[in-house]
mmCIF file of N, CA and C in Angstrom:
data_model
loop_
_atom_site.group_PDB
_atom_site.id
_atom_site.type_symbol
_atom_site.label_atom_id
_atom_site.label_comp_id
_atom_site.label_asym_id
_atom_site.label_seq_id
_atom_site.Cartn_x
_atom_site.Cartn_y
_atom_site.Cartn_z
ATOM 1 N N MET A 1 1.049 -1.165 0.073
ATOM 2 C CA MET A 1 0.038 -0.119 0.011
ATOM 3 C C MET A 1 1.007 1.340 0.086
ATOM 4 N N HIS A 2 0.794 2.345 -0.780
ATOM 5 C CA HIS A 2 1.296 3.322 -0.728
ATOM 6 C C HIS A 2 0.936 4.399 0.557
ATOM 7 N N ALA A 3 1.773 5.439 0.793
ATOM 8 C CA ALA A 3 1.257 6.272 1.645
ATOM 9 C C ALA A 3 0.282 7.056 1.580
ATOM 10 N N THR A 4 -0.215 7.196 -0.007
ATOM 11 C CA THR A 4 -1.175 7.978 -0.286
ATOM 12 C C THR A 4 -2.616 7.351 -0.264
ATOM 13 N N GLN A 5 -2.572 6.102 -0.158
ATOM 14 C CA GLN A 5 -3.715 5.495 -0.150
ATOM 15 C C GLN A 5 -4.553 5.445 1.091
ATOM 16 N N ASN A 6 -5.778 5.499 1.099
ATOM 17 C CA ASN A 6 -6.348 5.109 2.458
ATOM 18 C C ASN A 6 -6.950 3.629 2.979
ATOM 19 N N THR A 7 -6.820 3.346 4.004
ATOM 20 C CA THR A 7 -7.288 2.132 4.128
ATOM 21 C C THR A 7 -8.875 2.583 4.209
ATOM 22 N N VAL A 8 -9.539 1.255 4.568
ATOM 23 C CA VAL A 8 -11.082 1.643 4.974
ATOM 24 C C VAL A 8 -11.086 2.089 5.801
ATOM 25 N N ALA A 9 -10.512 1.528 7.010
ATOM 26 C CA ALA A 9 -10.784 2.245 8.626
ATOM 27 C C ALA A 9 -10.697 3.856 8.628
ATOM 28 N N GLU A 10 -9.972 4.531 7.507
ATOM 29 C CA GLU A 10 -9.722 5.686 7.142
ATOM 30 C C GLU A 10 -10.456 6.451 6.467
ATOM 31 N N GLN A 11 -11.337 5.791 5.427
ATOM 32 C CA GLN A 11 -12.822 6.683 4.878
ATOM 33 C C GLN A 11 -13.693 6.759 5.756
ATOM 34 N N VAL A 12 -14.279 8.260 5.373
ATOM 35 C CA VAL A 12 -15.194 8.960 6.819
ATOM 36 C C VAL A 12 -16.414 9.083 5.567
ATOM 37 N N THR A 13 -17.530 8.856 6.168
ATOM 38 C CA THR A 13 -19.071 8.865 5.354
ATOM 39 C C THR A 13 -19.586 10.237 5.560
ATOM 40 N N THR A 14 -19.482 11.057 4.966
ATOM 41 C CA THR A 14 -19.868 12.262 4.971
ATOM 42 C C THR A 14 -21.466 12.267 4.989
ATOM 43 N N PRO A 15 -22.457 13.039 5.643
ATOM 44 C CA PRO A 15 -23.793 13.161 5.173
ATOM 45 C C PRO A 15 -24.077 13.529 4.216
ATOM 46 N N ALA A 16 -23.238 14.229 3.178
ATOM 47 C CA ALA A 16 -23.630 14.062 1.627
ATOM 48 C C ALA A 16 -23.573 12.665 1.130
ATOM 49 N N ARG A 17 -22.816 11.746 1.055
ATOM 50 C CA ARG A 17 -22.711 10.534 0.727
ATOM 51 C C ARG A 17 -24.003 9.386 1.410
ATOM 52 N N THR A 18 -24.321 9.871 2.474
ATOM 53 C CA THR A 18 -25.297 8.867 3.040
ATOM 54 C C THR A 18 -27.023 9.601 2.496
ATOM 55 N N LEU A 19 -26.711 10.538 2.465
ATOM 56 C CA LEU A 19 -27.822 11.396 1.595
ATOM 57 C C LEU A 19 -28.133 11.310 0.410
ATOM 58 N N ARG A 20 -27.079 10.688 -0.243
ATOM 59 C CA ARG A 20 -27.277 10.662 -1.985
ATOM 60 C C ARG A 20 -27.213 8.649 -1.765
ATOM 61 N N ASP A 21 -26.957 8.122 -1.024
ATOM 62 C CA ASP A 21 -27.091 6.896 -0.971
ATOM 63 C C ASP A 21 -28.880 6.554 -1.002
ATOM 64 N N ALA A 22 -29.397 7.353 0.441
ATOM 65 C CA ALA A 22 -30.584 7.378 0.633
ATOM 66 C C ALA A 22 -31.455 7.853 -0.579
ATOM 67 N N ALA A 23 -31.470 8.825 -1.798
ATOM 68 C CA ALA A 23 -32.138 9.036 -2.688
ATOM 69 C C ALA A 23 -31.719 7.824 -3.550
ATOM 70 N N LEU A 24 -30.753 6.932 -3.640
ATOM 71 C CA LEU A 24 -30.443 5.871 -4.425
ATOM 72 C C LEU A 24 -31.557 4.907 -4.063
ATOM 73 N N TYR A 25 -31.465 4.791 -2.580
ATOM 74 C CA TYR A 25 -32.475 3.493 -2.247
ATOM 75 C C TYR A 25 -33.719 3.692 -2.550
ATOM 76 N N LEU A 26 -34.216 5.197 -2.476
ATOM 77 C CA LEU A 26 -35.418 4.888 -2.657
ATOM 78 C C LEU A 26 -35.907 5.282 -4.224
ATOM 79 N N SER A 27 -34.890 5.494 -5.328
ATOM 80 C CA SER A 27 -35.348 5.338 -6.565
ATOM 81 C C SER A 27 -34.894 3.820 -6.929
ATOM 82 N N ARG A 28 -34.122 3.335 -6.579
ATOM 83 C CA ARG A 28 -34.163 1.988 -6.407
ATOM 84 C C ARG A 28 -35.450 1.039 -6.093
ATOM 85 N N HIS A 29 -35.944 1.497 -4.666
ATOM 86 C CA HIS A 29 -36.799 0.261 -3.867
ATOM 87 C C HIS A 29 -38.001 1.023 -3.805
ATOM 88 N N GLY A 30 -38.517 2.017 -4.168
ATOM 89 C CA GLY A 30 -39.746 2.830 -3.636
ATOM 90 C C GLY A 30 -39.516 3.678 -2.493
ATOM 91 N N TRP A 31 -40.927 4.247 -2.558
ATOM 92 C CA TRP A 31 -41.110 5.465 -1.319
ATOM 93 C C TRP A 31 -42.312 5.389 -0.852
ATOM 94 N N THR A 32 -42.395 5.032 0.562
ATOM 95 C CA THR A 32 -43.684 4.992 1.279
ATOM 96 C C THR A 32 -44.244 6.401 1.947
ATOM 97 N N GLN A 33 -45.289 6.667 2.443
ATOM 98 C CA GLN A 33 -45.537 7.830 3.470
ATOM 99 C C GLN A 33 -46.378 6.556 4.462
ATOM 100 N N GLY A 34 -46.175 7.467 5.569
ATOM 101 C CA GLY A 34 -46.747 7.379 6.886
ATOM 102 C C GLY A 34 -46.495 6.354 7.689
ATOM 103 N N ALA A 35 -44.921 5.503 7.256
ATOM 104 C CA ALA A 35 -44.636 4.423 7.712
ATOM 105 C C ALA A 35 -42.956 4.414 7.595
ATOM 106 N N TYR A 36 -42.098 4.044 8.285
ATOM 107 C CA TYR A 36 -40.629 3.650 7.614
ATOM 108 C C TYR A 36 -40.475 2.836 6.638
ATOM 109 N N TYR A 37 -41.252 1.590 6.537
ATOM 110 C CA TYR A 37 -41.108 0.792 5.341
ATOM 111 C C TYR A 37 -42.548 0.382 5.469
ATOM 112 N N ASP A 38 -42.599 -0.080 3.778
ATOM 113 C CA ASP A 38 -43.909 -0.653 3.475
ATOM 114 C C ASP A 38 -43.581 -1.796 3.983
ATOM 115 N N ALA A 39 -44.434 -2.387 5.291
ATOM 116 C CA ALA A 39 -44.375 -3.959 5.749
ATOM 117 C C ALA A 39 -44.872 -4.976 5.085
ATOM 118 N N THR A 40 -45.872 -4.620 3.987
ATOM 119 C CA THR A 40 -46.108 -5.160 3.048
ATOM 120 C C THR A 40 -45.617 -6.063 1.809
ATOM 121 N N SER A 41 -44.339 -5.484 1.729
ATOM 122 C CA SER A 41 -43.673 -5.751 0.732
ATOM 123 C C SER A 41 -43.202 -7.231 0.644
ATOM 124 N N GLY A 42 -42.984 -7.488 1.867
ATOM 125 C CA GLY A 42 -42.179 -9.049 1.991
ATOM 126 C C GLY A 42 -40.797 -9.046 1.622
ATOM 127 N N SER A 43 -39.991 -7.799 1.471
ATOM 128 C CA SER A 43 -38.792 -8.090 1.082
ATOM 129 C C SER A 43 -37.682 -7.376 2.182
ATOM 130 N N PHE A 44 -36.799 -7.673 2.063
ATOM 131 C CA PHE A 44 -35.655 -7.326 2.801
ATOM 132 C C PHE A 44 -35.117 -5.617 2.757
ATOM 133 N N THR A 45 -35.023 -5.147 1.432
ATOM 134 C CA THR A 45 -35.183 -3.807 0.795
ATOM 135 C C THR A 45 -36.563 -3.376 0.146
ATOM 136 N N PRO A 46 -37.118 -3.028 1.286
ATOM 137 C CA PRO A 46 -38.659 -2.574 1.263
ATOM 138 C C PRO A 46 -38.834 -1.059 0.569
ATOM 139 N N PRO A 47 -40.069 -0.659 0.067
ATOM 140 C CA PRO A 47 -39.742 1.024 -0.138
ATOM 141 C C PRO A 47 -39.977 1.689 1.172
ATOM 142 N N ALA A 48 -39.558 2.616 1.272
ATOM 143 C CA ALA A 48 -39.307 3.150 2.678
ATOM 144 C C ALA A 48 -39.700 4.690 2.495
ATOM 145 N N CYS A 49 -39.670 5.466 3.739
ATOM 146 C CA CYS A 49 -39.940 6.746 3.825
ATOM 147 C C CYS A 49 -38.305 7.384 3.548
ATOM 148 N N LEU A 50 -38.601 8.866 3.642
ATOM 149 C CA LEU A 50 -37.228 9.495 3.605
ATOM 150 C C LEU A 50 -36.084 8.985 5.123
ATOM 151 N N VAL A 51 -36.955 8.794 6.161
ATOM 152 C CA VAL A 51 -36.192 8.376 7.466
ATOM 153 C C VAL A 51 -36.006 7.087 7.377
ATOM 154 N N GLY A 52 -36.652 6.242 6.767
ATOM 155 C CA GLY A 52 -36.338 4.871 6.619
ATOM 156 C C GLY A 52 -35.532 4.485 5.570
ATOM 157 N N ALA A 53 -35.191 5.202 4.634
ATOM 158 C CA ALA A 53 -34.128 4.883 3.619
ATOM 159 C C ALA A 53 -32.657 5.691 4.451
ATOM 160 N N VAL A 54 -32.799 6.877 4.986
ATOM 161 C CA VAL A 54 -31.454 7.147 5.484
ATOM 162 C C VAL A 54 -30.859 5.978 6.536
ATOM 163 N N GLY A 55 -32.163 5.404 7.538
ATOM 164 C CA GLY A 55 -31.573 4.365 8.322
ATOM 165 C C GLY A 55 -31.299 3.045 7.490
ATOM 166 N N MET A 56 -31.773 2.600 6.509
ATOM 167 C CA MET A 56 -31.431 1.381 5.631
ATOM 168 C C MET A 56 -30.099 1.368 5.434
ATOM 169 N N VAL A 57 -29.621 3.012 4.803
ATOM 170 C CA VAL A 57 -28.343 3.277 4.649
ATOM 171 C C VAL A 57 -27.069 3.087 5.868
ATOM 172 N N CYS A 58 -27.431 3.522 6.939
ATOM 173 C CA CYS A 58 -26.662 4.028 8.059
ATOM 174 C C CYS A 58 -26.543 2.482 8.683
ATOM 175 N N TYR A 59 -28.036 2.039 8.927
ATOM 176 C CA TYR A 59 -28.076 0.526 9.506
ATOM 177 C C TYR A 59 -27.788 -0.812 8.644
ATOM 178 N N GLY A 60 -28.245 -0.727 7.411
ATOM 179 C CA GLY A 60 -27.746 -1.780 6.775
ATOM 180 C C GLY A 60 -29.239 -2.752 6.175
ATOM 181 N N GLY A 61 -30.348 -2.094 7.069
ATOM 182 C CA GLY A 61 -31.550 -3.066 7.155
ATOM 183 C C GLY A 61 -32.650 -2.469 7.965
ATOM 184 N N PRO A 62 -34.010 -2.885 8.018
ATOM 185 C CA PRO A 62 -34.756 -2.079 8.440
ATOM 186 C C PRO A 62 -34.795 -2.085 9.822
ATOM 187 N N VAL A 63 -35.166 -1.270 10.474
ATOM 188 C CA VAL A 63 -35.225 -0.954 11.903
ATOM 189 C C VAL A 63 -36.488 -0.453 12.470
ATOM 190 N N ASP A 64 -36.827 -0.864 13.595
ATOM 191 C CA ASP A 64 -38.379 -0.454 13.966
ATOM 192 C C ASP A 64 -38.232 0.953 14.019
ATOM 193 N N ALA A 65 -37.413 1.592 14.794
ATOM 194 C CA ALA A 65 -37.463 2.868 14.882
ATOM 195 C C ALA A 65 -35.994 3.556 14.957
ATOM 196 N N PRO A 66 -35.689 3.795 13.616
ATOM 197 C CA PRO A 66 -34.553 4.483 12.902
ATOM 198 C C PRO A 66 -33.921 5.849 14.002
ATOM 199 N N ALA A 67 -34.729 6.257 14.492
ATOM 200 C CA ALA A 67 -34.425 7.433 15.194
ATOM 201 C C ALA A 67 -34.167 7.074 16.607
ATOM 202 N N LEU A 68 -34.484 5.984 17.130
ATOM 203 C CA LEU A 68 -34.263 5.670 18.399
ATOM 204 C C LEU A 68 -33.137 4.490 18.474
ATOM 205 N N ASN A 69 -32.348 4.014 17.563
ATOM 206 C CA ASN A 69 -31.513 3.191 17.433
ATOM 207 C C ASN A 69 -30.181 3.361 17.994
ATOM 208 N N TYR A 70 -30.108 4.115 19.135
ATOM 209 C CA TYR A 70 -28.841 4.715 19.653
ATOM 210 C C TYR A 70 -27.391 3.863 19.621
ATOM 211 N N ALA A 71 -27.743 2.331 20.052
ATOM 212 C CA ALA A 71 -26.638 1.427 20.549
ATOM 213 C C ALA A 71 -26.157 1.649 19.042
ATOM 214 N N ASP A 72 -26.399 1.302 17.945
ATOM 215 C CA ASP A 72 -26.259 0.645 16.556
ATOM 216 C C ASP A 72 -24.894 1.776 16.063
ATOM 217 N N PRO A 73 -23.817 1.230 15.693
ATOM 218 C CA PRO A 73 -22.532 2.155 15.524
ATOM 219 C C PRO A 73 -23.099 3.167 14.163
ATOM 220 N N GLY A 74 -24.041 2.891 13.450
ATOM 221 C CA GLY A 74 -24.533 3.531 12.201
ATOM 222 C C GLY A 74 -25.353 4.822 12.981
ATOM 223 N N TYR A 75 -25.541 4.969 14.303
ATOM 224 C CA TYR A 75 -26.494 6.003 14.789
ATOM 225 C C TYR A 75 -25.582 7.492 14.486
ATOM 226 N N PRO A 76 -24.576 7.587 14.710
ATOM 227 C CA PRO A 76 -24.272 9.200 14.538
ATOM 228 C C PRO A 76 -24.588 9.557 13.091
ATOM 229 N N ASP A 77 -24.013 8.581 12.051
ATOM 230 C CA ASP A 77 -24.233 8.954 10.705
ATOM 231 C C ASP A 77 -25.788 9.281 10.182
ATOM 232 N N PHE A 78 -26.591 8.488 10.461
ATOM 233 C CA PHE A 78 -27.751 8.660 10.717
ATOM 234 C C PHE A 78 -28.008 9.917 11.246
ATOM 235 N N ALA A 79 -27.889 10.230 12.440
ATOM 236 C CA ALA A 79 -28.394 11.505 13.112
ATOM 237 C C ALA A 79 -28.010 12.681 12.441
ATOM 238 N N PHE A 80 -26.791 12.495 11.913
ATOM 239 C CA PHE A 80 -26.110 13.961 11.331
ATOM 240 C C PHE A 80 -26.514 14.189 9.970
ATOM 241 N N ALA A 81 -26.743 12.860 9.370
ATOM 242 C CA ALA A 81 -27.589 12.999 7.656
ATOM 243 C C ALA A 81 -28.841 13.727 8.061
ATOM 244 N N LEU A 82 -29.948 13.389 8.928
ATOM 245 C CA LEU A 82 -31.118 13.972 8.978
ATOM 246 C C LEU A 82 -31.089 15.305 9.766
ATOM 247 N N ASP A 83 -29.922 15.813 10.319
ATOM 248 C CA ASP A 83 -29.649 17.057 10.361
ATOM 249 C C ASP A 83 -29.533 17.795 9.266
ATOM 250 N N VAL A 84 -28.834 17.611 8.621
ATOM 251 C CA VAL A 84 -28.496 18.076 7.208
ATOM 252 C C VAL A 84 -29.873 18.048 6.469
ATOM 253 N N VAL A 85 -30.353 17.268 6.318
ATOM 254 C CA VAL A 85 -31.677 17.088 5.327
ATOM 255 C C VAL A 85 -32.518 18.121 6.152
ATOM 256 N N GLU A 86 -32.882 18.013 7.304
ATOM 257 C CA GLU A 86 -33.818 19.002 8.131
ATOM 258 C C GLU A 86 -33.427 20.400 7.999
ATOM 259 N N ALA A 87 -32.226 20.639 7.923
ATOM 260 C CA ALA A 87 -31.867 22.337 7.469
ATOM 261 C C ALA A 87 -32.162 22.696 6.206
ATOM 262 N N GLN A 88 -31.779 21.727 5.176
ATOM 263 C CA GLN A 88 -32.266 21.786 3.879
ATOM 264 C C GLN A 88 -33.737 22.375 3.637
ATOM 265 N N ILE A 89 -34.291 21.499 4.415
ATOM 266 C CA ILE A 89 -36.112 21.621 4.453
ATOM 267 C C ILE A 89 -36.255 22.947 4.939
ATOM 268 N N GLY A 90 -35.728 23.634 5.795
ATOM 269 C CA GLY A 90 -36.279 25.017 5.950
ATOM 270 C C GLY A 90 -35.592 26.229 5.084
ATOM 271 N N TYR A 91 -34.896 25.527 4.244
ATOM 272 C CA TYR A 91 -34.292 26.776 3.072
ATOM 273 C C TYR A 91 -35.458 26.414 1.872
ATOM 274 N N THR A 92 -35.892 25.148 1.662
ATOM 275 C CA THR A 92 -36.810 24.921 0.700
ATOM 276 C C THR A 92 -38.086 24.962 0.479
ATOM 277 N N ASP A 93 -38.715 24.541 2.009
ATOM 278 C CA ASP A 93 -40.002 24.417 2.039
ATOM 279 C C ASP A 93 -40.314 24.910 3.489
ATOM 280 N N PRO A 94 -40.078 25.927 3.894
ATOM 281 C CA PRO A 94 -40.338 26.414 5.570
ATOM 282 C C PRO A 94 -41.597 26.536 6.047
ATOM 283 N N GLY A 95 -42.590 25.679 5.726
ATOM 284 C CA GLY A 95 -43.859 25.656 6.128
ATOM 285 C C GLY A 95 -43.720 25.226 7.294
ATOM 286 N N PRO A 96 -44.650 25.544 8.324
ATOM 287 C CA PRO A 96 -44.430 24.921 9.615
ATOM 288 C C PRO A 96 -44.774 23.610 9.778
ATOM 289 N N GLU A 97 -45.739 22.854 9.008
ATOM 290 C CA GLU A 97 -46.114 21.589 9.249
ATOM 291 C C GLU A 97 -45.270 20.757 8.520
ATOM 292 N N GLN A 98 -44.134 21.337 7.683
ATOM 293 C CA GLN A 98 -43.178 20.545 7.182
ATOM 294 C C GLN A 98 -41.642 20.590 7.585
ATOM 295 N N CYS A 99 -41.685 21.167 9.126
ATOM 296 C CA CYS A 99 -40.574 21.448 9.612
ATOM 297 C C CYS A 99 -39.443 20.562 9.914
ATOM 298 N N ASP A 100 -39.739 18.950 9.751
ATOM 299 C CA ASP A 100 -38.850 17.954 9.879
ATOM 300 C C ASP A 100 -39.071 17.108 8.701
ATOM 301 N N ALA A 101 -38.092 15.938 8.677
ATOM 302 C CA ALA A 101 -38.276 15.138 7.843
ATOM 303 C C ALA A 101 -39.185 14.251 7.529
ATOM 304 N N TYR A 102 -40.301 13.997 9.008
ATOM 305 C CA TYR A 102 -41.060 13.324 9.014
ATOM 306 C C TYR A 102 -42.658 14.230 8.472
ATOM 307 N N GLY A 103 -42.370 15.095 8.591
ATOM 308 C CA GLY A 103 -43.345 16.080 8.058
ATOM 309 C C GLY A 103 -43.591 16.273 6.521
ATOM 310 N N PHE A 104 -42.039 16.530 6.048
ATOM 311 C CA PHE A 104 -42.084 16.821 4.939
ATOM 312 C C PHE A 104 -42.222 15.756 3.871
ATOM 313 N N ASN A 105 -41.796 14.227 4.420
ATOM 314 C CA ASN A 105 -42.109 13.126 3.886
ATOM 315 C C ASN A 105 -43.662 12.754 3.570
ATOM 316 N N ASP A 106 -44.186 12.955 4.890
ATOM 317 C CA ASP A 106 -45.624 12.843 4.562
ATOM 318 C C ASP A 106 -46.804 13.801 4.450
ATOM 319 N N ALA A 107 -46.151 14.832 4.106
ATOM 320 C CA ALA A 107 -47.285 15.972 3.818
ATOM 321 C C ALA A 107 -47.849 15.592 2.343
ATOM 322 N N PRO A 108 -49.475 15.578 2.265
ATOM 323 C CA PRO A 108 -50.227 15.509 1.439
ATOM 324 C C PRO A 108 -49.947 16.020 0.283
ATOM 325 N N GLY A 109 -50.103 15.121 -1.182
ATOM 326 C CA GLY A 109 -49.558 15.437 -2.141
ATOM 327 C C GLY A 109 -47.958 15.721 -2.654
ATOM 328 N N ARG A 110 -46.825 14.960 -1.273
ATOM 329 C CA ARG A 110 -45.808 14.888 -1.718
ATOM 330 C C ARG A 110 -45.671 13.719 -2.326
ATOM 331 N N THR A 111 -44.445 13.737 -3.313
ATOM 332 C CA THR A 111 -43.998 12.640 -4.529
ATOM 333 C C THR A 111 -42.473 12.514 -3.947
ATOM 334 N N ALA A 112 -42.342 10.898 -4.318
ATOM 335 C CA ALA A 112 -41.381 10.447 -4.539
ATOM 336 C C ALA A 112 -40.269 11.342 -4.795
ATOM 337 N N ASP A 113 -40.385 11.728 -6.144
ATOM 338 C CA ASP A 113 -39.358 12.329 -6.871
ATOM 339 C C ASP A 113 -38.911 14.177 -5.977
ATOM 340 N N GLN A 114 -39.743 14.485 -5.301
ATOM 341 C CA GLN A 114 -39.797 15.684 -4.270
ATOM 342 C C GLN A 114 -38.837 15.164 -3.217
ATOM 343 N N VAL A 115 -38.763 14.090 -2.620
ATOM 344 C CA VAL A 115 -38.276 13.364 -1.717
ATOM 345 C C VAL A 115 -36.899 13.253 -1.716
ATOM 346 N N ILE A 116 -36.973 12.333 -3.118
ATOM 347 C CA ILE A 116 -35.202 12.214 -3.662
ATOM 348 C C ILE A 116 -34.684 13.614 -4.233
ATOM 349 N N ALA A 117 -35.447 14.528 -4.449
ATOM 350 C CA ALA A 117 -34.780 15.733 -5.042
ATOM 351 C C ALA A 117 -34.228 16.652 -3.840
ATOM 352 N N LEU A 118 -35.026 16.320 -2.587
ATOM 353 C CA LEU A 118 -34.697 17.093 -1.534
ATOM 354 C C LEU A 118 -33.337 16.273 -1.028
ATOM 355 N N LEU A 119 -33.048 15.201 -1.095
ATOM 356 C CA LEU A 119 -32.128 14.383 -0.327
ATOM 357 C C LEU A 119 -30.887 14.825 -1.290
ATOM 358 N N ARG A 120 -31.072 14.864 -2.347
ATOM 359 C CA ARG A 120 -29.558 15.314 -3.487
ATOM 360 C C ARG A 120 -29.357 16.898 -3.149
ATOM 361 N N ALA A 121 -30.393 17.777 -3.061
ATOM 362 C CA ALA A 121 -30.011 19.078 -2.768
ATOM 363 C C ALA A 121 -29.245 19.244 -1.407
ATOM 364 N N ALA A 122 -29.687 18.438 -0.072
ATOM 365 C CA ALA A 122 -28.863 18.682 1.270
ATOM 366 C C ALA A 122 -27.502 18.054 0.927
ATOM 367 N N ALA A 123 -27.556 17.134 0.319
ATOM 368 C CA ALA A 123 -26.319 16.604 -0.167
ATOM 369 C C ALA A 123 -25.457 17.339 -0.983
ATOM 370 N N ASP A 124 -25.824 18.032 -2.200
ATOM 371 C CA ASP A 124 -24.977 19.304 -2.417
ATOM 372 C C ASP A 124 -24.815 20.394 -1.751
ATOM 373 N N GLU A 125 -25.662 20.973 -0.866
ATOM 374 C CA GLU A 125 -25.428 22.172 0.035
ATOM 375 C C GLU A 125 -24.273 21.643 0.799
ATOM 376 N N TRP A 126 -24.345 20.354 1.493
ATOM 377 C CA TRP A 126 -23.562 19.941 2.271
ATOM 378 C C TRP A 126 -21.969 20.090 1.818
ATOM 379 N N ASP A 127 -22.066 19.728 0.585
ATOM 380 C CA ASP A 127 -20.661 19.480 -0.508
ATOM 381 C C ASP A 127 -20.291 21.006 -0.533
ATOM 382 N N ARG A 128 -21.361 21.859 -0.846
ATOM 383 C CA ARG A 128 -20.639 22.942 -1.307
ATOM 384 C C ARG A 128 -20.325 24.147 -0.163
ATOM 385 N N THR A 129 -20.897 23.810 0.783
ATOM 386 C CA THR A 129 -20.915 24.545 2.287
ATOM 387 C C THR A 129 -19.591 24.140 2.936
ATOM 388 N N ASN A 130 -19.232 22.668 2.662
ATOM 389 C CA ASN A 130 -18.026 21.862 3.789
ATOM 390 C C ASN A 130 -16.898 21.841 2.788
ATOM 391 N N GLY A 131 -16.429 22.289 1.703
ATOM 392 C CA GLY A 131 -15.684 21.937 0.486
ATOM 393 C C GLY A 131 -15.528 20.945 -0.153
ATOM 394 N N GLY A 132 -16.608 20.099 -0.304
ATOM 395 C CA GLY A 132 -16.989 19.141 -1.316
ATOM 396 C C GLY A 132 -16.668 17.890 -0.793
ATOM 397 N N ALA A 133 -16.717 17.019 -1.302
ATOM 398 C CA ALA A 133 -16.836 15.374 -0.596
ATOM 399 C C ALA A 133 -15.555 15.014 0.046
ATOM 400 N N ALA A 134 -15.488 14.377 0.976
ATOM 401 C CA ALA A 134 -14.378 13.715 1.883
ATOM 402 C C ALA A 134 -13.606 12.719 1.158
#
């Protein structure tokens, strides 16, 4: 290994990477409202809501309550990514009923394309304000 190569342990997951991966998850597996995951799908990779998709990326599979999964090693990445996406919601959709990821995802008339666009916009904003991808 050359001195300039990173080992796996040295690579850092940024919130931007997590959010882009969540957008990709929704694009591939589908989106839902009103629950973290579509329990009727019978799949290990079910359609997910915005929060569920971030959870899938950080935890590697569905969990009962992604925001309460404190003991999981992926929790810090999950919490950081949600903070970034919720800051973006404040920039793009500041309505009081849509002030967090849950409200944004579950708003009447919301579409999968809007949720995916929000995740990508939040990732792009993170990169723009933090010097790009790590």
